[in-house]
Amino acid sequence: MTPDLDTKDRCFRALLIQGNLVIACCGIALMAMCIFFISDRAGLYVLVYATGNDSIWRGAWIGLFTGFALFCTSIFGMHAIVVSKRNILLAYILLMVIIYAFEVASAITAATHKDWFVPELFLKQMLQNYNKPLPDNLPSTQDQIYVINGITEAWNRFMTESKCCGVYGPEDWVKYESHFRQQNTDADNPWPRQCCQQDAMGAISHLEACKIGVSPFLHAQGCYDYIAGPLITHGFGVSWFGFAILCWTFFVILGVIFHYTQLDI
């Protein structure tokens, strides 16, 4: 190899190593993003699980796996580029192509399912499960108990912490038939007590005013934005950051393949 070609080859390999270093950093960032989403700090998983379609969580789990795999494989790739042996480079290329396919699945899953969470989905779920009597025939109904208790606790927490009521507003509780309405009269409890304004000690400020819907003693805002907002945001982050990683990784893989073809057999 002539000195000029040797210099160009060294520069090209340095560029590929830097490209893999970026992939390693992106892999760590993707893992952190997916861990934050999976940890479910907002307590949203039970609401998503009850819809029967928790694919957005599956996409985050795949993203966590691919983030770790990208980090490890890119480190291996830097070693492969330094030694520049065909068998090692081929192993790196095959591993990266497999991981690339998994990340494509993760990004597409997160991107397509974040639009699944429409208000009517959570409204139906709330009306059907909030304060629903627990079934007796165990253990076949453990999943139902988990959903009922989880949804009731989640809605109580959202309405208390976010100072909201229902999906669209308090009228959800009186406009539609629900288990809560079957167990309570409109005169005594037209909506859950969590819809009422509370003082610093957690006591209801003015119960009678809340019952008749006097503002600000009744939270008039719906909770949909507080529920769907984090889901859509996290889904958007996992999907589009994943797509950005895929674009960068695609060109790095092409570069490594070109380098592989230039090596002597």
PDB file of C-alpha atoms in Angstrom:
ATOM      1  CA  MET A   1       0.000   0.000   0.000  1.00  0.00           C
ATOM      2  CA  THR A   2       1.417   3.420  -1.009  1.00  0.00           C
ATOM      3  CA  PRO A   3       1.910   6.130   1.670  1.00  0.00           C
ATOM      4  CA  ASP A   4      -1.021   8.169   0.286  1.00  0.00           C
ATOM      5  CA  LEU A   5      -3.374   5.195   0.311  1.00  0.00           C
ATOM      6  CA  ASP A   6      -2.154   4.218   3.771  1.00  0.00           C
ATOM      7  CA  THR A   7      -2.930   7.731   5.066  1.00  0.00           C
ATOM      8  CA  LYS A   8      -6.393   7.678   3.490  1.00  0.00           C
ATOM      9  CA  ASP A   9      -7.069   4.242   4.968  1.00  0.00           C
ATOM     10  CA  ARG A  10      -6.048   5.403   8.444  1.00  0.00           C
ATOM     11  CA  CYS A  11      -8.252   8.477   8.164  1.00  0.00           C
ATOM     12  CA  PHE A  12     -11.189   6.395   6.972  1.00  0.00           C
ATOM     13  CA  ARG A  13     -10.766   3.917   9.810  1.00  0.00           C
ATOM     14  CA  ALA A  14     -10.564   6.797  12.309  1.00  0.00           C
ATOM     15  CA  LEU A  15     -13.823   8.128  10.868  1.00  0.00           C
ATOM     16  CA  LEU A  16     -15.477   4.712  11.297  1.00  0.00           C
ATOM     17  CA  ILE A  17     -14.220   4.481  14.880  1.00  0.00           C
ATOM     18  CA  GLN A  18     -15.696   7.907  15.631  1.00  0.00           C
ATOM     19  CA  GLY A  19     -18.961   6.802  14.042  1.00  0.00           C
ATOM     20  CA  ASN A  20     -19.071   3.768  16.321  1.00  0.00           C
ATOM     21  CA  LEU A  21     -18.250   5.959  19.315  1.00  0.00           C
ATOM     22  CA  VAL A  22     -21.327   8.059  18.515  1.00  0.00           C
ATOM     23  CA  ILE A  23     -23.402   4.860  18.267  1.00  0.00           C
ATOM     24  CA  ALA A  24     -22.126   3.767  21.689  1.00  0.00           C
ATOM     25  CA  CYS A  25     -23.151   7.101  23.224  1.00  0.00           C
ATOM     26  CA  CYS A  26     -26.547   6.913  21.507  1.00  0.00           C
ATOM     27  CA  GLY A  27     -26.999   3.380  22.836  1.00  0.00           C
ATOM     28  CA  ILE A  28     -26.472   4.602  26.401  1.00  0.00           C
ATOM     29  CA  ALA A  29     -28.898   7.486  25.845  1.00  0.00           C
ATOM     30  CA  LEU A  30     -31.508   5.143  24.358  1.00  0.00           C
ATOM     31  CA  MET A  31     -31.178   2.791  27.329  1.00  0.00           C
ATOM     32  CA  ALA A  32     -31.646   5.683  29.759  1.00  0.00           C
ATOM     33  CA  MET A  33     -34.714   6.926  27.874  1.00  0.00           C
ATOM     34  CA  CYS A  34     -36.313   3.483  27.774  1.00  0.00           C
ATOM     35  CA  ILE A  35     -35.541   2.794  31.449  1.00  0.00           C
ATOM     36  CA  PHE A  36     -37.220   6.075  32.393  1.00  0.00           C
ATOM     37  CA  PHE A  37     -40.273   5.115  30.342  1.00  0.00           C
ATOM     38  CA  ILE A  38     -40.459   1.516  31.607  1.00  0.00           C
ATOM     39  CA  SER A  39     -40.034   2.593  35.254  1.00  0.00           C
ATOM     40  CA  ASP A  40     -43.510   4.174  34.932  1.00  0.00           C
ATOM     41  CA  ARG A  41     -43.002   6.987  37.418  1.00  0.00           C
ATOM     42  CA  ALA A  42     -46.441   8.383  36.530  1.00  0.00           C
ATOM     43  CA  GLY A  43     -48.195   5.047  37.190  1.00  0.00           C
ATOM     44  CA  LEU A  44     -49.688   4.842  33.701  1.00  0.00           C
ATOM     45  CA  TYR A  45     -48.960   1.211  32.863  1.00  0.00           C
ATOM     46  CA  VAL A  46     -52.146  -0.220  34.379  1.00  0.00           C
ATOM     47  CA  LEU A  47     -54.236   2.134  32.220  1.00  0.00           C
ATOM     48  CA  VAL A  48     -52.361   1.035  29.110  1.00  0.00           C
ATOM     49  CA  TYR A  49     -52.481  -2.625  30.125  1.00  0.00           C
ATOM     50  CA  ALA A  50     -56.254  -2.456  30.565  1.00  0.00           C
ATOM     51  CA  THR A  51     -56.678  -1.318  26.962  1.00  0.00           C
ATOM     52  CA  GLY A  52     -55.384  -4.710  25.818  1.00  0.00           C
ATOM     53  CA  ASN A  53     -52.643  -3.073  23.764  1.00  0.00           C
ATOM     54  CA  ASP A  54     -49.447  -2.337  25.672  1.00  0.00           C
ATOM     55  CA  SER A  55     -47.264  -2.497  22.547  1.00  0.00           C
ATOM     56  CA  ILE A  56     -45.754   0.895  23.348  1.00  0.00           C
ATOM     57  CA  TRP A  57     -44.234  -0.683  26.470  1.00  0.00           C
ATOM     58  CA  ARG A  58     -42.990  -3.612  24.420  1.00  0.00           C
ATOM     59  CA  GLY A  59     -41.369  -1.148  22.052  1.00  0.00           C
ATOM     60  CA  ALA A  60     -39.602   0.459  25.007  1.00  0.00           C
ATOM     61  CA  TRP A  61     -38.344  -2.948  26.195  1.00  0.00           C
ATOM     62  CA  ILE A  62     -37.014  -3.683  22.709  1.00  0.00           C
ATOM     63  CA  GLY A  63     -35.427  -0.228  22.696  1.00  0.00           C
ATOM     64  CA  LEU A  64     -33.727  -1.000  26.015  1.00  0.00           C
ATOM     65  CA  PHE A  65     -32.307  -4.224  24.593  1.00  0.00           C
ATOM     66  CA  THR A  66     -31.140  -2.591  21.364  1.00  0.00           C
ATOM     67  CA  GLY A  67     -29.588   0.333  23.248  1.00  0.00           C
ATOM     68  CA  PHE A  68     -27.468  -2.055  25.294  1.00  0.00           C
ATOM     69  CA  ALA A  69     -26.688  -4.162  22.218  1.00  0.00           C
ATOM     70  CA  LEU A  70     -25.686  -1.093  20.203  1.00  0.00           C
ATOM     71  CA  PHE A  71     -23.335   0.013  22.976  1.00  0.00           C
ATOM     72  CA  CYS A  72     -21.625  -3.385  23.254  1.00  0.00           C
ATOM     73  CA  THR A  73     -21.473  -4.015  19.510  1.00  0.00           C
ATOM     74  CA  SER A  74     -20.097  -0.555  18.708  1.00  0.00           C
ATOM     75  CA  ILE A  75     -17.269  -1.127  21.205  1.00  0.00           C
ATOM     76  CA  PHE A  76     -16.588  -4.437  19.483  1.00  0.00           C
ATOM     77  CA  GLY A  77     -16.782  -2.620  16.148  1.00  0.00           C
ATOM     78  CA  MET A  78     -14.074  -0.165  17.135  1.00  0.00           C
ATOM     79  CA  HIS A  79     -11.810  -3.092  17.980  1.00  0.00           C
ATOM     80  CA  ALA A  80     -12.722  -4.789  14.694  1.00  0.00           C
ATOM     81  CA  ILE A  81     -11.836  -1.656  12.716  1.00  0.00           C
ATOM     82  CA  VAL A  82      -8.500  -1.274  14.507  1.00  0.00           C
ATOM     83  CA  VAL A  83      -7.408  -4.852  13.791  1.00  0.00           C
ATOM     84  CA  SER A  84      -9.131  -4.834  10.367  1.00  0.00           C
ATOM     85  CA  LYS A  85      -9.487  -8.586   9.992  1.00  0.00           C
ATOM     86  CA  ARG A  86     -12.176  -9.763   7.615  1.00  0.00           C
ATOM     87  CA  ASN A  87     -13.700 -12.412   9.896  1.00  0.00           C
ATOM     88  CA  ILE A  88     -13.988  -9.998  12.827  1.00  0.00           C
ATOM     89  CA  LEU A  89     -15.436  -7.249  10.646  1.00  0.00           C
ATOM     90  CA  LEU A  90     -17.928  -9.705   9.151  1.00  0.00           C
ATOM     91  CA  ALA A  91     -19.058 -10.729  12.647  1.00  0.00           C
ATOM     92  CA  TYR A  92     -19.516  -7.040  13.543  1.00  0.00           C
ATOM     93  CA  ILE A  93     -21.535  -6.348  10.385  1.00  0.00           C
ATOM     94  CA  LEU A  94     -23.854  -9.316  10.960  1.00  0.00           C
ATOM     95  CA  LEU A  95     -24.430  -8.381  14.613  1.00  0.00           C
ATOM     96  CA  MET A  96     -25.146  -4.765  13.733  1.00  0.00           C
ATOM     97  CA  VAL A  97     -27.626  -5.739  10.997  1.00  0.00           C
ATOM     98  CA  ILE A  98     -29.544  -7.935  13.483  1.00  0.00           C
ATOM     99  CA  ILE A  99     -29.628  -5.165  16.088  1.00  0.00           C
ATOM    100  CA  TYR A 100     -30.650  -2.694  13.385  1.00  0.00           C
ATOM    101  CA  ALA A 101     -33.695  -4.828  12.582  1.00  0.00           C
ATOM    102  CA  PHE A 102     -34.725  -4.916  16.260  1.00  0.00           C
ATOM    103  CA  GLU A 103     -34.383  -1.143  16.571  1.00  0.00           C
ATOM    104  CA  VAL A 104     -36.516  -0.668  13.452  1.00  0.00           C
ATOM    105  CA  ALA A 105     -39.229  -2.746  15.151  1.00  0.00           C
ATOM    106  CA  SER A 106     -38.923  -0.730  18.365  1.00  0.00           C
ATOM    107  CA  ALA A 107     -39.115   2.646  16.646  1.00  0.00           C
ATOM    108  CA  ILE A 108     -42.062   1.673  14.435  1.00  0.00           C
ATOM    109  CA  THR A 109     -43.967   0.176  17.388  1.00  0.00           C
ATOM    110  CA  ALA A 110     -43.512   3.287  19.521  1.00  0.00           C
ATOM    111  CA  ALA A 111     -44.342   5.625  16.636  1.00  0.00           C
ATOM    112  CA  THR A 112     -47.534   3.866  15.540  1.00  0.00           C
ATOM    113  CA  HIS A 113     -49.020   3.091  18.958  1.00  0.00           C
ATOM    114  CA  LYS A 114     -48.610   6.484  20.606  1.00  0.00           C
ATOM    115  CA  ASP A 115     -51.662   7.649  18.603  1.00  0.00           C
ATOM    116  CA  TRP A 116     -53.723   4.775  20.005  1.00  0.00           C
ATOM    117  CA  PHE A 117     -54.472   6.688  23.221  1.00  0.00           C
ATOM    118  CA  VAL A 118     -57.569   8.721  22.339  1.00  0.00           C
ATOM    119  CA  PRO A 119     -59.908  10.193  25.009  1.00  0.00           C
ATOM    120  CA  GLU A 120     -62.729   7.725  24.295  1.00  0.00           C
ATOM    121  CA  LEU A 121     -60.401   4.819  25.123  1.00  0.00           C
ATOM    122  CA  PHE A 122     -59.717   6.075  28.642  1.00  0.00           C
ATOM    123  CA  LEU A 123     -63.321   7.223  29.115  1.00  0.00           C
ATOM    124  CA  LYS A 124     -64.704   3.747  28.391  1.00  0.00           C
ATOM    125  CA  GLN A 125     -62.058   2.173  30.601  1.00  0.00           C
ATOM    126  CA  MET A 126     -62.828   4.546  33.476  1.00  0.00           C
ATOM    127  CA  LEU A 127     -66.591   4.030  33.312  1.00  0.00           C
ATOM    128  CA  GLN A 128     -66.290   0.258  33.138  1.00  0.00           C
ATOM    129  CA  ASN A 129     -63.671  -0.300  35.849  1.00  0.00           C
ATOM    130  CA  TYR A 130     -63.603   2.597  38.322  1.00  0.00           C
ATOM    131  CA  ASN A 131     -65.030   1.419  41.668  1.00  0.00           C
ATOM    132  CA  LYS A 132     -66.226  -1.792  40.042  1.00  0.00           C
ATOM    133  CA  PRO A 133     -67.077  -4.560  42.568  1.00  0.00           C
ATOM    134  CA  LEU A 134     -64.333  -7.172  42.714  1.00  0.00           C
ATOM    135  CA  PRO A 135     -65.127 -10.685  41.395  1.00  0.00           C
ATOM    136  CA  ASP A 136     -65.152 -13.565  43.858  1.00  0.00           C
ATOM    137  CA  ASN A 137     -64.039 -16.611  41.870  1.00  0.00           C
ATOM    138  CA  LEU A 138     -60.271 -16.660  42.341  1.00  0.00           C
ATOM    139  CA  PRO A 139     -57.646 -17.240  40.994  1.00  0.00           C
ATOM    140  CA  SER A 140     -58.989 -16.965  37.444  1.00  0.00           C
ATOM    141  CA  THR A 141     -59.943 -13.326  38.028  1.00  0.00           C
ATOM    142  CA  GLN A 142     -56.621 -12.112  39.449  1.00  0.00           C
ATOM    143  CA  ASP A 143     -56.037 -10.151  36.263  1.00  0.00           C
ATOM    144  CA  GLN A 144     -59.449  -8.482  36.581  1.00  0.00           C
ATOM    145  CA  ILE A 145     -58.715  -7.577  40.208  1.00  0.00           C
ATOM    146  CA  TYR A 146     -55.378  -6.075  39.178  1.00  0.00           C
ATOM    147  CA  VAL A 147     -57.076  -3.980  36.486  1.00  0.00           C
ATOM    148  CA  ILE A 148     -59.975  -2.824  38.688  1.00  0.00           C
ATOM    149  CA  ASN A 149     -57.820  -1.910  41.681  1.00  0.00           C
ATOM    150  CA  GLY A 150     -55.122  -0.407  39.489  1.00  0.00           C
ATOM    151  CA  ILE A 151     -57.497   1.786  37.493  1.00  0.00           C
ATOM    152  CA  THR A 152     -59.371   2.956  40.601  1.00  0.00           C
ATOM    153  CA  GLU A 153     -56.137   3.833  42.414  1.00  0.00           C
ATOM    154  CA  ALA A 154     -54.649   5.479  39.328  1.00  0.00           C
ATOM    155  CA  TRP A 155     -57.695   7.677  38.729  1.00  0.00           C
ATOM    156  CA  ASN A 156     -57.864   8.662  42.401  1.00  0.00           C
ATOM    157  CA  ARG A 157     -54.224   9.680  42.275  1.00  0.00           C
ATOM    158  CA  PHE A 158     -54.535  11.606  38.993  1.00  0.00           C
ATOM    159  CA  MET A 159     -57.629  13.520  40.087  1.00  0.00           C
ATOM    160  CA  THR A 160     -56.065  14.404  43.449  1.00  0.00           C
ATOM    161  CA  GLU A 161     -52.544  15.305  42.307  1.00  0.00           C
ATOM    162  CA  SER A 162     -53.415  16.944  38.974  1.00  0.00           C
ATOM    163  CA  LYS A 163     -56.562  18.680  40.270  1.00  0.00           C
ATOM    164  CA  CYS A 164     -58.711  17.318  37.462  1.00  0.00           C
ATOM    165  CA  CYS A 165     -61.863  15.227  37.151  1.00  0.00           C
ATOM    166  CA  GLY A 166     -62.845  12.532  34.662  1.00  0.00           C
ATOM    167  CA  VAL A 167     -61.511  12.397  31.120  1.00  0.00           C
ATOM    168  CA  TYR A 168     -63.256  15.471  29.696  1.00  0.00           C
ATOM    169  CA  GLY A 169     -64.488  16.903  33.008  1.00  0.00           C
ATOM    170  CA  PRO A 170     -66.889  16.216  35.921  1.00  0.00           C
ATOM    171  CA  GLU A 171     -69.802  15.760  33.515  1.00  0.00           C
ATOM    172  CA  ASP A 172     -68.362  12.352  32.536  1.00  0.00           C
ATOM    173  CA  TRP A 173     -69.585  10.936  35.834  1.00  0.00           C
ATOM    174  CA  VAL A 174     -73.204  12.086  35.412  1.00  0.00           C
ATOM    175  CA  LYS A 175     -73.538  11.941  31.641  1.00  0.00           C
ATOM    176  CA  TYR A 176     -72.633   8.267  31.196  1.00  0.00           C
ATOM    177  CA  GLU A 177     -73.607   5.062  32.970  1.00  0.00           C
ATOM    178  CA  SER A 178     -70.854   3.626  35.175  1.00  0.00           C
ATOM    179  CA  HIS A 179     -70.249   1.406  38.190  1.00  0.00           C
ATOM    180  CA  PHE A 180     -69.564   4.515  40.245  1.00  0.00           C
ATOM    181  CA  ARG A 181     -72.955   5.960  39.331  1.00  0.00           C
ATOM    182  CA  GLN A 182     -74.697   2.677  40.130  1.00  0.00           C
ATOM    183  CA  GLN A 183     -73.279   2.805  43.657  1.00  0.00           C
ATOM    184  CA  ASN A 184     -73.851   6.514  44.342  1.00  0.00           C
ATOM    185  CA  THR A 185     -76.716   8.954  43.936  1.00  0.00           C
ATOM    186  CA  ASP A 186     -76.334  12.236  42.097  1.00  0.00           C
ATOM    187  CA  ALA A 187     -77.399  14.088  45.228  1.00  0.00           C
ATOM    188  CA  ASP A 188     -74.746  12.576  47.512  1.00  0.00           C
ATOM    189  CA  ASN A 189     -71.868  11.798  45.169  1.00  0.00           C
ATOM    190  CA  PRO A 190     -72.352  13.000  41.591  1.00  0.00           C
ATOM    191  CA  TRP A 191     -68.600  12.513  41.081  1.00  0.00           C
ATOM    192  CA  PRO A 192     -65.753  11.055  43.164  1.00  0.00           C
ATOM    193  CA  ARG A 193     -64.614  13.056  46.179  1.00  0.00           C
ATOM    194  CA  GLN A 194     -61.149  13.259  44.574  1.00  0.00           C
ATOM    195  CA  CYS A 195     -62.698  15.781  42.143  1.00  0.00           C
ATOM    196  CA  CYS A 196     -63.189  18.196  45.027  1.00  0.00           C
ATOM    197  CA  GLN A 197     -60.714  20.860  46.059  1.00  0.00           C
ATOM    198  CA  GLN A 198     -58.603  19.827  49.042  1.00  0.00           C
ATOM    199  CA  ASP A 199     -56.686  21.855  51.596  1.00  0.00           C
ATOM    200  CA  ALA A 200     -53.063  21.356  52.605  1.00  0.00           C
ATOM    201  CA  MET A 201     -54.064  18.569  55.024  1.00  0.00           C
ATOM    202  CA  GLY A 202     -55.917  16.615  52.327  1.00  0.00           C
ATOM    203  CA  ALA A 203     -59.403  17.451  53.623  1.00  0.00           C
ATOM    204  CA  ILE A 204     -62.137  18.585  51.227  1.00  0.00           C
ATOM    205  CA  SER A 205     -62.427  22.380  51.361  1.00  0.00           C
ATOM    206  CA  HIS A 206     -66.188  22.660  50.827  1.00  0.00           C
ATOM    207  CA  LEU A 207     -68.022  19.413  50.189  1.00  0.00           C
ATOM    208  CA  GLU A 208     -71.476  20.883  49.563  1.00  0.00           C
ATOM    209  CA  ALA A 209     -70.118  23.403  47.070  1.00  0.00           C
ATOM    210  CA  CYS A 210     -68.258  20.587  45.325  1.00  0.00           C
ATOM    211  CA  LYS A 211     -71.428  18.494  45.081  1.00  0.00           C
ATOM    212  CA  ILE A 212     -73.306  21.203  43.225  1.00  0.00           C
ATOM    213  CA  GLY A 213     -70.339  22.004  40.992  1.00  0.00           C
ATOM    214  CA  VAL A 214     -69.269  25.387  42.314  1.00  0.00           C
ATOM    215  CA  SER A 215     -65.848  26.494  41.082  1.00  0.00           C
ATOM    216  CA  PRO A 216     -63.131  26.415  42.398  1.00  0.00           C
ATOM    217  CA  PHE A 217     -64.356  23.807  44.887  1.00  0.00           C
ATOM    218  CA  LEU A 218     -64.830  21.346  41.998  1.00  0.00           C
ATOM    219  CA  HIS A 219     -62.028  20.621  39.543  1.00  0.00           C
ATOM    220  CA  ALA A 220     -63.572  21.426  36.174  1.00  0.00           C
ATOM    221  CA  GLN A 221     -60.656  20.340  33.988  1.00  0.00           C
ATOM    222  CA  GLY A 222     -60.467  16.818  32.549  1.00  0.00           C
ATOM    223  CA  CYS A 223     -57.525  14.510  33.187  1.00  0.00           C
ATOM    224  CA  TYR A 224     -56.905  13.367  29.621  1.00  0.00           C
ATOM    225  CA  ASP A 225     -53.902  15.633  29.035  1.00  0.00           C
ATOM    226  CA  TYR A 226     -52.248  14.454  32.245  1.00  0.00           C
ATOM    227  CA  ILE A 227     -52.661  10.811  31.218  1.00  0.00           C
ATOM    228  CA  ALA A 228     -52.080  10.775  27.469  1.00  0.00           C
ATOM    229  CA  GLY A 229     -49.524  13.605  27.476  1.00  0.00           C
ATOM    230  CA  PRO A 230     -46.662  11.618  29.087  1.00  0.00           C
ATOM    231  CA  LEU A 231     -47.488   8.523  27.007  1.00  0.00           C
ATOM    232  CA  ILE A 232     -47.400  10.442  23.728  1.00  0.00           C
ATOM    233  CA  THR A 233     -44.252  12.335  24.749  1.00  0.00           C
ATOM    234  CA  HIS A 234     -42.349   9.202  25.743  1.00  0.00           C
ATOM    235  CA  GLY A 235     -43.557   7.334  22.664  1.00  0.00           C
ATOM    236  CA  PHE A 236     -42.441  10.240  20.476  1.00  0.00           C
ATOM    237  CA  GLY A 237     -39.021  10.320  22.135  1.00  0.00           C
ATOM    238  CA  VAL A 238     -38.387   6.576  21.888  1.00  0.00           C
ATOM    239  CA  SER A 239     -39.520   6.424  18.255  1.00  0.00           C
ATOM    240  CA  TRP A 240     -37.836   9.476  16.754  1.00  0.00           C
ATOM    241  CA  PHE A 241     -34.621   9.144  18.712  1.00  0.00           C
ATOM    242  CA  GLY A 242     -34.587   5.540  17.518  1.00  0.00           C
ATOM    243  CA  PHE A 243     -35.059   6.674  13.921  1.00  0.00           C
ATOM    244  CA  ALA A 244     -32.180   9.156  14.318  1.00  0.00           C
ATOM    245  CA  ILE A 245     -29.915   6.369  15.603  1.00  0.00           C
ATOM    246  CA  LEU A 246     -30.970   4.170  12.680  1.00  0.00           C
ATOM    247  CA  CYS A 247     -30.040   6.853  10.146  1.00  0.00           C
ATOM    248  CA  TRP A 248     -26.583   7.331  11.662  1.00  0.00           C
ATOM    249  CA  THR A 249     -25.990   3.593  12.090  1.00  0.00           C
ATOM    250  CA  PHE A 250     -26.995   2.911   8.480  1.00  0.00           C
ATOM    251  CA  PHE A 251     -24.138   5.035   7.133  1.00  0.00           C
ATOM    252  CA  VAL A 252     -21.649   3.613   9.641  1.00  0.00           C
ATOM    253  CA  ILE A 253     -22.570   0.063   8.569  1.00  0.00           C
ATOM    254  CA  LEU A 254     -22.146   1.032   4.900  1.00  0.00           C
ATOM    255  CA  GLY A 255     -18.731   2.468   5.709  1.00  0.00           C
ATOM    256  CA  VAL A 256     -17.649  -0.693   7.506  1.00  0.00           C
ATOM    257  CA  ILE A 257     -18.919  -2.842   4.619  1.00  0.00           C
ATOM    258  CA  PHE A 258     -16.878  -0.729   2.180  1.00  0.00           C
ATOM    259  CA  HIS A 259     -13.816  -1.072   4.420  1.00  0.00           C
ATOM    260  CA  TYR A 260     -14.415  -4.825   4.554  1.00  0.00           C
ATOM    261  CA  THR A 261     -14.451  -5.077   0.743  1.00  0.00           C
ATOM    262  CA  GLN A 262     -11.120  -3.252   0.490  1.00  0.00           C
ATOM    263  CA  LEU A 263      -9.253  -5.724   2.675  1.00  0.00           C
ATOM    264  CA  ASP A 264      -7.193  -8.496   1.155  1.00  0.00           C
ATOM    265  CA  ILE A 265      -8.686 -11.983   1.456  1.00  0.00           C
TER     266      ILE A 265
END
